[in-house]
PDB file of C-alpha atoms in Angstrom:
ATOM      1  CA  MET A  14       0.000   0.000   0.000  1.00 22.00           C
ATOM      2  CA  LEU A  15       1.317   3.446  -0.932  1.00 24.00           C
ATOM      3  CA  LEU A  16       1.463   5.668   2.136  1.00 24.00           C
ATOM      4  CA  ALA A  17       1.285   9.455   1.966  1.00 24.00           C
ATOM      5  CA  SER A  18       4.408  10.518   3.817  1.00 25.00           C
ATOM      6  CA  SER A  19       7.327  12.911   3.666  1.00 26.00           C
ATOM      7  CA  VAL A  20       9.737   9.956   3.755  1.00 28.00           C
ATOM      8  CA  PRO A  21      10.184   7.322   1.019  1.00 33.00           C
ATOM      9  CA  THR A  22       7.521   4.648   1.022  1.00 33.00           C
ATOM     10  CA  LEU A  23       8.630   1.311   2.427  1.00 35.00           C
ATOM     11  CA  TYR A  24       7.175  -1.683   0.623  1.00 37.00           C
ATOM     12  CA  GLN A  25       7.172  -4.965   2.503  1.00 40.00           C
ATOM     13  CA  ALA A  26       6.377  -8.557   1.598  1.00 41.00           C
ATOM     14  CA  SER A  27       6.888 -12.063   2.912  1.00 37.00           C
ATOM     15  CA  ASN A  28       7.730 -15.199   0.959  1.00 38.00           C
ATOM     16  CA  GLN A  29       5.051 -16.938   2.900  1.00 34.00           C
ATOM     17  CA  ALA A  30       3.057 -17.249  -0.421  1.00 33.00           C
ATOM     18  CA  ALA A  31      18.808  13.497  -1.177  1.00 33.00           C
ATOM     19  CA  ASP A  32      20.804  14.757  -4.110  1.00 33.00           C
ATOM     20  CA  GLN A  33      24.553  14.009  -4.071  1.00 31.00           C
ATOM     21  CA  SER A  34      25.239  15.387  -7.540  1.00 30.00           C
ATOM     22  CA  THR A  35      28.949  15.810  -6.932  1.00 28.00           C
ATOM     23  CA  ALA A  36      29.560  12.203  -5.935  1.00 30.00           C
ATOM     24  CA  PRO A  37      30.068   9.555  -8.628  1.00 32.00           C
ATOM     25  CA  LEU A  38      28.196   6.256  -8.544  1.00 33.00           C
ATOM     26  CA  ARG A  39      30.737   4.223  -6.590  1.00 29.00           C
ATOM     27  CA  ILE A  40      29.291   0.746  -6.868  1.00 28.00           C
ATOM     28  CA  GLU A  41      31.949  -0.760  -9.091  1.00 30.00           C
ATOM     29  CA  ILE A  42      33.941  -3.849  -8.181  1.00 28.00           C
ATOM     30  CA  SER A  43      36.945  -3.165  -5.972  1.00 32.00           C
ATOM     31  CA  GLU A  44      40.308  -3.313  -7.712  1.00 31.00           C
ATOM     32  CA  GLU A  45      41.401  -5.810  -5.071  1.00 35.00           C
ATOM     33  CA  THR A  46      38.824  -8.301  -6.276  1.00 37.00           C
ATOM     34  CA  THR A  47      40.289 -10.916  -8.591  1.00 40.00           C
ATOM     35  CA  MET A  48      37.698 -13.683  -8.370  1.00 40.00           C
ATOM     36  CA  GLU A  49      35.930 -14.327 -11.666  1.00 45.00           C
ATOM     37  CA  GLU A  50      32.219 -14.614 -10.992  1.00 44.00           C
ATOM     38  CA  SER A  51      29.668 -16.696 -12.851  1.00 42.00           C
ATOM     39  CA  TRP A  52      26.278 -15.385 -13.981  1.00 40.00           C
ATOM     40  CA  GLN A  53      25.341 -17.927 -16.612  1.00 47.00           C
ATOM     41  CA  SER A  54      22.902 -20.599 -15.463  1.00 43.00           C
ATOM     42  CA  GLY A  55      19.227 -19.987 -14.773  1.00 45.00           C
ATOM     43  CA  ASP A  56      18.277 -22.880 -12.471  1.00 66.00           C
ATOM     44  CA  PRO A  57      21.033 -22.436  -9.824  1.00 70.00           C
ATOM     45  CA  TYR A  58      20.456 -18.685  -9.875  1.00 74.00           C
ATOM     46  CA  GLU A  59      16.740 -19.176  -9.318  1.00 76.00           C
ATOM     47  CA  TYR A  60      17.424 -21.242  -6.178  1.00 75.00           C
ATOM     48  CA  TYR A  61      20.064 -18.805  -4.934  1.00 84.00           C
ATOM     49  CA  MET A  62      18.598 -15.365  -5.676  1.00 84.00           C
ATOM     50  CA  GLY A  63      15.792 -15.604  -8.218  1.00 77.00           C
ATOM     51  CA  ARG A  64      13.131 -16.600  -5.708  1.00 87.00           C
ATOM     52  CA  TRP A  65      13.827 -13.448  -3.684  1.00 90.00           C
ATOM     53  CA  SER A  66      14.198 -11.284  -6.777  1.00 88.00           C
ATOM     54  CA  LYS A  67      10.664 -12.319  -7.722  1.00 90.00           C
ATOM     55  CA  LEU A  68       9.285 -10.849  -4.491  1.00 93.00           C
ATOM     56  CA  VAL A  69      11.117  -7.559  -4.983  1.00 96.00           C
ATOM     57  CA  ALA A  70      10.139  -7.396  -8.665  1.00 96.00           C
ATOM     58  CA  GLU A  71       6.444  -7.573  -7.860  1.00 96.00           C
ATOM     59  CA  LEU A  72       6.687  -4.732  -5.344  1.00 97.00           C
ATOM     60  CA  PHE A  73       8.885  -2.727  -7.707  1.00 98.00           C
ATOM     61  CA  VAL A  74       6.264  -2.905 -10.466  1.00 98.00           C
ATOM     62  CA  ASP A  75       3.590  -1.909  -7.945  1.00 97.00           C
ATOM     63  CA  TRP A  76       5.709   1.109  -6.950  1.00 98.00           C
ATOM     64  CA  LEU A  77       6.014   2.211 -10.584  1.00 98.00           C
ATOM     65  CA  SER A  78       2.196   2.254 -10.806  1.00 97.00           C
ATOM     66  CA  LEU A  79       2.141   2.576 -14.600  1.00 98.00           C
ATOM     67  CA  PRO A  80      -0.848   1.993 -16.887  1.00 96.00           C
ATOM     68  CA  THR A  81      -1.373  -1.248 -18.729  1.00 96.00           C
ATOM     69  CA  GLY A  82      -0.755  -1.703 -22.428  1.00 94.00           C
ATOM     70  CA  LEU A  83       2.657  -0.013 -22.742  1.00 97.00           C
ATOM     71  CA  SER A  84       5.830  -1.274 -24.424  1.00 98.00           C
ATOM     72  CA  TRP A  85       8.510  -2.419 -21.951  1.00 98.00           C
ATOM     73  CA  LEU A  86      12.217  -3.303 -22.008  1.00 98.00           C
ATOM     74  CA  ASP A  87      13.865  -5.418 -19.292  1.00 98.00           C
ATOM     75  CA  ILE A  88      17.649  -4.966 -19.315  1.00 98.00           C
ATOM     76  CA  GLY A  89      19.663  -7.758 -17.692  1.00 95.00           C
ATOM     77  CA  CYS A  90      16.586  -9.934 -17.437  1.00 94.00           C
ATOM     78  CA  GLY A  91      18.323 -12.929 -15.861  1.00 91.00           C
ATOM     79  CA  SER A  92      15.872 -15.776 -15.372  1.00 89.00           C
ATOM     80  CA  GLY A  93      12.895 -13.506 -16.090  1.00 94.00           C
ATOM     81  CA  ALA A  94      11.521 -12.592 -12.648  1.00 93.00           C
ATOM     82  CA  LEU A  95      11.036  -8.892 -13.388  1.00 97.00           C
ATOM     83  CA  SER A  96       9.594  -9.525 -16.848  1.00 97.00           C
ATOM     84  CA  GLU A  97       7.142 -11.993 -15.330  1.00 97.00           C
ATOM     85  CA  ALA A  98       6.001  -9.364 -12.814  1.00 97.00           C
ATOM     86  CA  VAL A  99       5.503  -6.848 -15.626  1.00 98.00           C
ATOM     87  CA  ILE A 100       3.404  -9.341 -17.596  1.00 97.00           C
ATOM     88  CA  THR A 101       1.310 -10.323 -14.577  1.00 96.00           C
ATOM     89  CA  LYS A 102       0.645  -6.824 -13.305  1.00 96.00           C
ATOM     90  CA  ASN A 103       0.745  -4.564 -16.379  1.00 97.00           C
ATOM     91  CA  ASN A 104      -0.255  -6.667 -19.397  1.00 96.00           C
ATOM     92  CA  PRO A 105       2.219  -4.897 -21.724  1.00 97.00           C
ATOM     93  CA  ASP A 106       1.569  -4.447 -25.437  1.00 97.00           C
ATOM     94  CA  GLU A 107       5.159  -5.534 -26.010  1.00 98.00           C
ATOM     95  CA  LEU A 108       7.964  -6.771 -23.766  1.00 98.00           C
ATOM     96  CA  ILE A 109      11.573  -7.263 -24.853  1.00 98.00           C
ATOM     97  CA  ALA A 110      13.941  -8.858 -22.325  1.00 98.00           C
ATOM     98  CA  ILE A 111      17.711  -8.660 -22.829  1.00 98.00           C
ATOM     99  CA  ASP A 112      20.616 -10.415 -21.117  1.00 96.00           C
ATOM    100  CA  GLN A 113      24.231 -11.034 -22.076  1.00 94.00           C
ATOM    101  CA  SER A 114      23.985 -14.730 -21.113  1.00 92.00           C
ATOM    102  CA  GLU A 115      22.527 -17.080 -23.717  1.00 94.00           C
ATOM    103  CA  ASN A 116      21.577 -19.519 -20.955  1.00 90.00           C
ATOM    104  CA  PHE A 117      19.645 -16.858 -19.050  1.00 91.00           C
ATOM    105  CA  VAL A 118      17.919 -15.728 -22.254  1.00 95.00           C
ATOM    106  CA  SER A 119      16.872 -19.321 -22.928  1.00 94.00           C
ATOM    107  CA  THR A 120      15.608 -19.743 -19.346  1.00 92.00           C
ATOM    108  CA  ALA A 121      13.687 -16.467 -19.484  1.00 94.00           C
ATOM    109  CA  GLN A 122      12.127 -17.272 -22.855  1.00 96.00           C
ATOM    110  CA  GLN A 123      10.940 -20.649 -21.594  1.00 95.00           C
ATOM    111  CA  ARG A 124       9.508 -18.985 -18.476  1.00 94.00           C
ATOM    112  CA  LEU A 125       7.751 -16.140 -20.299  1.00 96.00           C
ATOM    113  CA  GLY A 126       6.618 -17.968 -23.447  1.00 96.00           C
ATOM    114  CA  ASN A 127       5.152 -15.912 -26.263  1.00 96.00           C
ATOM    115  CA  GLN A 128       4.438 -12.993 -23.919  1.00 96.00           C
ATOM    116  CA  ALA A 129       7.982 -11.665 -24.359  1.00 97.00           C
ATOM    117  CA  LYS A 130      10.831 -11.559 -26.857  1.00 97.00           C
ATOM    118  CA  CYS A 131      14.094 -12.499 -25.154  1.00 97.00           C
ATOM    119  CA  LYS A 132      17.371 -11.484 -26.788  1.00 96.00           C
ATOM    120  CA  VAL A 133      21.094 -11.686 -26.119  1.00 97.00           C
ATOM    121  CA  GLY A 134      22.576  -8.216 -25.751  1.00 97.00           C
ATOM    122  CA  ASN A 135      24.966  -5.956 -23.849  1.00 96.00           C
ATOM    123  CA  ALA A 136      23.527  -3.364 -21.448  1.00 96.00           C
ATOM    124  CA  LEU A 137      26.268  -0.919 -22.489  1.00 97.00           C
ATOM    125  CA  SER A 138      25.360  -1.171 -26.172  1.00 96.00           C
ATOM    126  CA  LEU A 139      21.761  -2.289 -26.483  1.00 96.00           C
ATOM    127  CA  PRO A 140      20.723  -3.881 -29.789  1.00 95.00           C
ATOM    128  CA  LEU A 141      17.704  -1.575 -30.019  1.00 96.00           C
ATOM    129  CA  ASP A 142      16.688   1.564 -31.882  1.00 97.00           C
ATOM    130  CA  ASP A 143      16.274   4.920 -30.186  1.00 98.00           C
ATOM    131  CA  ALA A 144      12.912   5.451 -28.477  1.00 98.00           C
ATOM    132  CA  SER A 145      11.983   1.764 -28.666  1.00 97.00           C
ATOM    133  CA  ALA A 146       9.760   1.554 -25.572  1.00 98.00           C
ATOM    134  CA  ASN A 147       7.605   3.469 -23.118  1.00 98.00           C
ATOM    135  CA  VAL A 148       9.267   1.882 -20.086  1.00 98.00           C
ATOM    136  CA  THR A 149      12.780   0.494 -19.509  1.00 98.00           C
ATOM    137  CA  VAL A 150      13.539  -1.386 -16.301  1.00 98.00           C
ATOM    138  CA  SER A 151      16.450  -3.311 -14.826  1.00 98.00           C
ATOM    139  CA  GLY A 152      16.596  -5.412 -11.661  1.00 96.00           C
ATOM    140  CA  LEU A 153      19.661  -6.301  -9.569  1.00 94.00           C
ATOM    141  CA  VAL A 154      22.055  -5.539 -12.428  1.00 93.00           C
ATOM    142  CA  LEU A 155      23.339  -1.959 -12.401  1.00 94.00           C
ATOM    143  CA  ASN A 156      25.987  -2.384  -9.686  1.00 90.00           C
ATOM    144  CA  PHE A 157      27.609  -5.306 -11.523  1.00 88.00           C
ATOM    145  CA  LEU A 158      28.133  -3.365 -14.753  1.00 92.00           C
ATOM    146  CA  PRO A 159      31.606  -1.901 -15.387  1.00 91.00           C
ATOM    147  CA  GLU A 160      30.087   1.441 -16.488  1.00 94.00           C
ATOM    148  CA  PRO A 161      26.724   1.860 -14.719  1.00 94.00           C
ATOM    149  CA  GLU A 162      26.167   5.416 -15.893  1.00 94.00           C
ATOM    150  CA  LYS A 163      26.803   4.408 -19.495  1.00 96.00           C
ATOM    151  CA  ALA A 164      24.144   1.741 -19.004  1.00 97.00           C
ATOM    152  CA  LEU A 165      21.713   4.385 -17.716  1.00 98.00           C
ATOM    153  CA  ALA A 166      22.465   6.516 -20.764  1.00 97.00           C
ATOM    154  CA  GLU A 167      21.658   3.532 -23.001  1.00 98.00           C
ATOM    155  CA  MET A 168      18.403   2.936 -21.155  1.00 98.00           C
ATOM    156  CA  LYS A 169      17.513   6.589 -21.679  1.00 98.00           C
ATOM    157  CA  ARG A 170      18.351   6.351 -25.392  1.00 98.00           C
ATOM    158  CA  VAL A 171      16.036   3.412 -26.041  1.00 98.00           C
ATOM    159  CA  THR A 172      13.157   4.939 -24.022  1.00 98.00           C
ATOM    160  CA  LYS A 173      10.645   7.301 -25.601  1.00 98.00           C
ATOM    161  CA  LYS A 174      10.733  10.962 -24.568  1.00 97.00           C
ATOM    162  CA  GLY A 175       8.827  11.292 -21.312  1.00 98.00           C
ATOM    163  CA  GLY A 176       8.920   7.535 -20.742  1.00 98.00           C
ATOM    164  CA  THR A 177      10.026   5.874 -17.512  1.00 98.00           C
ATOM    165  CA  VAL A 178      13.419   4.340 -16.746  1.00 98.00           C
ATOM    166  CA  ALA A 179      13.636   2.505 -13.419  1.00 98.00           C
ATOM    167  CA  VAL A 180      16.050   0.140 -11.670  1.00 98.00           C
ATOM    168  CA  TYR A 181      16.570  -1.562  -8.336  1.00 97.00           C
ATOM    169  CA  ILE A 182      19.675  -2.954  -6.639  1.00 96.00           C
ATOM    170  CA  TRP A 183      20.269  -4.753  -3.356  1.00 95.00           C
ATOM    171  CA  ASP A 184      21.180  -2.678  -0.300  1.00 95.00           C
ATOM    172  CA  TYR A 185      24.448  -4.584   0.133  1.00 92.00           C
ATOM    173  CA  ALA A 186      25.896  -2.370   2.863  1.00 89.00           C
ATOM    174  CA  GLY A 187      22.617  -2.180   4.745  1.00 91.00           C
ATOM    175  CA  ARG A 188      19.869  -4.778   5.030  1.00 92.00           C
ATOM    176  CA  MET A 189      20.782  -7.608   2.679  1.00 95.00           C
ATOM    177  CA  GLU A 190      21.072 -10.100   5.502  1.00 96.00           C
ATOM    178  CA  LEU A 191      21.378 -13.385   3.621  1.00 95.00           C
ATOM    179  CA  LEU A 192      24.596 -12.095   2.018  1.00 95.00           C
ATOM    180  CA  LYS A 193      25.835 -10.158   5.043  1.00 96.00           C
ATOM    181  CA  TYR A 194      25.783 -13.255   7.248  1.00 97.00           C
ATOM    182  CA  PHE A 195      27.665 -15.218   4.588  1.00 97.00           C
ATOM    183  CA  TRP A 196      30.398 -12.640   4.011  1.00 97.00           C
ATOM    184  CA  ASP A 197      30.807 -11.625   7.659  1.00 97.00           C
ATOM    185  CA  THR A 198      31.430 -15.275   8.473  1.00 97.00           C
ATOM    186  CA  ALA A 199      33.718 -15.808   5.481  1.00 97.00           C
ATOM    187  CA  VAL A 200      35.853 -12.804   6.466  1.00 97.00           C
ATOM    188  CA  GLN A 201      36.001 -13.943  10.088  1.00 96.00           C
ATOM    189  CA  LEU A 202      37.508 -17.231   8.882  1.00 97.00           C
ATOM    190  CA  ASN A 203      39.594 -15.697   6.106  1.00 96.00           C
ATOM    191  CA  PRO A 204      40.382 -11.957   6.424  1.00 95.00           C
ATOM    192  CA  ASN A 205      41.671 -11.995   2.831  1.00 94.00           C
ATOM    193  CA  ALA A 206      38.047 -12.365   1.717  1.00 95.00           C
ATOM    194  CA  PHE A 207      37.258  -8.802   2.841  1.00 95.00           C
ATOM    195  CA  SER A 208      37.800  -7.370  -0.655  1.00 94.00           C
ATOM    196  CA  LEU A 209      35.125  -9.781  -1.933  1.00 94.00           C
ATOM    197  CA  HIS A 210      32.547  -8.821   0.730  1.00 95.00           C
ATOM    198  CA  GLU A 211      29.659  -7.298  -1.202  1.00 93.00           C
ATOM    199  CA  SER A 212      28.956  -4.679   1.469  1.00 90.00           C
ATOM    200  CA  HIS A 213      32.532  -3.478   0.884  1.00 91.00           C
ATOM    201  CA  ARG A 214      32.486  -3.762  -2.897  1.00 91.00           C
ATOM    202  CA  PHE A 215      29.114  -2.037  -3.235  1.00 90.00           C
ATOM    203  CA  SER A 216      29.269   0.238  -0.200  1.00 87.00           C
ATOM    204  CA  LYS A 217      27.608   3.105  -2.088  1.00 85.00           C
ATOM    205  CA  ALA A 218      24.760   1.072  -3.561  1.00 88.00           C
ATOM    206  CA  ASP A 219      22.132   3.269  -1.956  1.00 92.00           C
ATOM    207  CA  ALA A 220      19.370   5.762  -2.671  1.00 95.00           C
ATOM    208  CA  GLU A 221      21.624   8.833  -2.698  1.00 95.00           C
ATOM    209  CA  GLU A 222      24.042   7.392  -5.251  1.00 94.00           C
ATOM    210  CA  LEU A 223      21.230   6.081  -7.458  1.00 95.00           C
ATOM    211  CA  SER A 224      19.496   9.459  -7.398  1.00 96.00           C
ATOM    212  CA  ALA A 225      22.716  11.283  -8.261  1.00 96.00           C
ATOM    213  CA  ALA A 226      23.485   8.897 -11.121  1.00 95.00           C
ATOM    214  CA  PHE A 227      20.011   9.294 -12.604  1.00 97.00           C
ATOM    215  CA  LYS A 228      20.290  13.078 -12.445  1.00 97.00           C
ATOM    216  CA  ARG A 229      23.724  13.085 -14.081  1.00 96.00           C
ATOM    217  CA  ALA A 230      22.300  10.907 -16.847  1.00 96.00           C
ATOM    218  CA  GLY A 231      19.749  13.628 -17.552  1.00 97.00           C
ATOM    219  CA  PHE A 232      16.580  12.072 -16.164  1.00 98.00           C
ATOM    220  CA  ALA A 233      13.772  14.293 -14.870  1.00 98.00           C
ATOM    221  CA  GLU A 234      11.549  13.829 -11.817  1.00 98.00           C
ATOM    222  CA  VAL A 235      13.937  11.349 -10.172  1.00 98.00           C
ATOM    223  CA  GLU A 236      12.542   9.383  -7.232  1.00 98.00           C
ATOM    224  CA  THR A 237      13.942   6.653  -4.988  1.00 98.00           C
ATOM    225  CA  ALA A 238      12.370   4.244  -2.502  1.00 97.00           C
ATOM    226  CA  PRO A 239      13.367   1.228  -0.389  1.00 97.00           C
ATOM    227  CA  ILE A 240      11.723  -2.143  -0.993  1.00 97.00           C
ATOM    228  CA  GLU A 241      11.939  -4.811   1.719  1.00 96.00           C
ATOM    229  CA  VAL A 242      11.091  -8.491   1.576  1.00 95.00           C
ATOM    230  CA  THR A 243      11.384 -11.268   4.118  1.00 95.00           C
ATOM    231  CA  THR A 244      13.589 -14.108   2.927  1.00 95.00           C
ATOM    232  CA  THR A 245      12.487 -17.028   5.084  1.00 95.00           C
ATOM    233  CA  PHE A 246      14.549 -20.186   4.699  1.00 95.00           C
ATOM    234  CA  SER A 247      12.806 -23.384   5.759  1.00 96.00           C
ATOM    235  CA  ASP A 248      15.975 -24.758   7.388  1.00 97.00           C
ATOM    236  CA  PHE A 249      19.749 -24.406   7.267  1.00 97.00           C
ATOM    237  CA  ASP A 250      20.099 -26.515   4.115  1.00 96.00           C
ATOM    238  CA  ASP A 251      17.645 -24.207   2.365  1.00 95.00           C
ATOM    239  CA  TYR A 252      20.002 -21.333   3.203  1.00 96.00           C
ATOM    240  CA  TRP A 253      23.310 -23.116   2.566  1.00 97.00           C
ATOM    241  CA  LYS A 254      22.773 -25.248  -0.544  1.00 93.00           C
ATOM    242  CA  PRO A 255      22.123 -22.322  -2.931  1.00 93.00           C
ATOM    243  CA  PHE A 256      25.670 -21.159  -2.188  1.00 93.00           C
ATOM    244  CA  LEU A 257      26.892 -24.366  -3.833  1.00 92.00           C
ATOM    245  CA  GLY A 258      25.341 -23.503  -7.203  1.00 87.00           C
ATOM    246  CA  GLY A 259      28.176 -21.295  -8.426  1.00 80.00           C
ATOM    247  CA  GLN A 260      26.011 -18.363  -9.579  1.00 79.00           C
ATOM    248  CA  GLY A 261      27.064 -14.970  -8.236  1.00 84.00           C
ATOM    249  CA  PRO A 262      29.933 -13.720  -6.032  1.00 89.00           C
ATOM    250  CA  ALA A 263      29.212 -15.616  -2.795  1.00 94.00           C
ATOM    251  CA  PRO A 264      28.474 -19.005  -4.437  1.00 92.00           C
ATOM    252  CA  THR A 265      31.552 -18.581  -6.647  1.00 92.00           C
ATOM    253  CA  TYR A 266      33.636 -17.975  -3.535  1.00 95.00           C
ATOM    254  CA  ALA A 267      32.149 -20.983  -1.731  1.00 95.00           C
ATOM    255  CA  LEU A 268      32.867 -23.336  -4.636  1.00 92.00           C
ATOM    256  CA  LYS A 269      36.477 -22.168  -4.943  1.00 94.00           C
ATOM    257  CA  LEU A 270      37.229 -23.159  -1.334  1.00 95.00           C
ATOM    258  CA  GLU A 271      38.882 -26.439  -0.478  1.00 96.00           C
ATOM    259  CA  ASP A 272      36.460 -28.960   1.016  1.00 96.00           C
ATOM    260  CA  THR A 273      37.760 -28.474   4.554  1.00 97.00           C
ATOM    261  CA  ALA A 274      37.518 -24.686   4.381  1.00 96.00           C
ATOM    262  CA  ARG A 275      34.037 -24.906   2.868  1.00 96.00           C
ATOM    263  CA  ASN A 276      32.898 -27.194   5.669  1.00 97.00           C
ATOM    264  CA  HIS A 277      34.312 -24.779   8.268  1.00 97.00           C
ATOM    265  CA  LEU A 278      32.371 -21.965   6.612  1.00 97.00           C
ATOM    266  CA  ARG A 279      29.177 -24.036   6.642  1.00 97.00           C
ATOM    267  CA  ASP A 280      29.564 -24.944  10.322  1.00 98.00           C
ATOM    268  CA  ALA A 281      30.357 -21.349  11.327  1.00 97.00           C
ATOM    269  CA  LEU A 282      27.284 -20.082   9.481  1.00 98.00           C
ATOM    270  CA  ALA A 283      25.126 -22.642  11.248  1.00 97.00           C
ATOM    271  CA  GLN A 284      26.323 -21.155  14.539  1.00 97.00           C
ATOM    272  CA  ARG A 285      25.931 -17.505  13.477  1.00 97.00           C
ATOM    273  CA  LEU A 286      22.523 -17.477  11.764  1.00 98.00           C
ATOM    274  CA  PRO A 287      19.368 -16.661  13.791  1.00 97.00           C
ATOM    275  CA  ILE A 288      17.781 -20.109  13.465  1.00 97.00           C
ATOM    276  CA  LYS A 289      14.371 -20.383  15.110  1.00 97.00           C
ATOM    277  CA  GLU A 290      13.161 -23.364  17.154  1.00 97.00           C
ATOM    278  CA  ASP A 291      11.324 -24.807  14.139  1.00 98.00           C
ATOM    279  CA  GLY A 292      14.534 -24.623  12.107  1.00 97.00           C
ATOM    280  CA  SER A 293      13.450 -21.727   9.914  1.00 97.00           C
ATOM    281  CA  ILE A 294      15.660 -18.687   9.286  1.00 98.00           C
ATOM    282  CA  PRO A 295      13.781 -15.410   8.676  1.00 97.00           C
ATOM    283  CA  LEU A 296      16.021 -12.696   7.257  1.00 97.00           C
ATOM    284  CA  THR A 297      15.423  -9.280   5.725  1.00 96.00           C
ATOM    285  CA  ALA A 298      16.457  -8.225   2.235  1.00 96.00           C
ATOM    286  CA  ARG A 299      16.204  -4.594   1.197  1.00 96.00           C
ATOM    287  CA  ALA A 300      16.595  -3.172  -2.287  1.00 97.00           C
ATOM    288  CA  TRP A 301      16.860   0.449  -3.376  1.00 97.00           C
ATOM    289  CA  ALA A 302      14.724   1.471  -6.339  1.00 98.00           C
ATOM    290  CA  ALA A 303      15.088   4.556  -8.525  1.00 98.00           C
ATOM    291  CA  ARG A 304      13.069   5.983 -11.382  1.00 98.00           C
ATOM    292  CA  GLY A 305      13.172   8.970 -13.712  1.00 98.00           C
ATOM    293  CA  LEU A 306      11.642  10.316 -16.919  1.00 98.00           C
ATOM    294  CA  ALA A 307      13.637  10.128 -20.154  1.00 97.00           C
TER     295      ALA A 307
END
């Protein structure tokens, strides 16, 4: 529910069912980070992050509150969670979903069927004409791009004048607890992992930096808002096993460990996590969303 307030609206869900124009968008990967990450396979990603991305995507589309029947672009579509939310809630006239991974494009196309056209493409050089759509969106992607502001400029280019461009990214340095527990524990066991900790790498992935980046890219009427979801894991295995799928920074790190070190990490996490008496693990995940007019 949208609340009339002087502070940004906080959207919440459960899986039970300020201008800083002088500061650059500092959400790039630290130079100390040398680990090559994998973002290629749809099924492991869905188990690791896609199920939570789906919850955020639905609230993100609600926040946009746009009319039905528009043309949409989804940049960095991954397994298709955001595109699916757009289809379900906004019944678009046309939806084009783009990702650089052929495997993700295949997964998304299978998920979305004939309700979307899924294509392989680069967010920094989109294979689309100028003014191709009314709305361009991107979920959980911008901070991983080497030139995020160039990506925003591309999104603006392919959006019709006066159309909406909107993104959301995880609040890595704040309330992204499923990752914070993992990396805090990993660093406790191996201080050399600090440069890989996503709250360190993406320490400026917040509303102020998003707003400033949108304004520098020339968007009008820029707004930001937090979106929170509850990520409830049924038991410890439900939390731990997705980290063995190799998709994303934390799972890539876990798979690169020797068996003994990985087992130590698993056991330490089991001690650190707030596991309830029934075995479940309720955590909070917050994303920051931003929007502007092209």
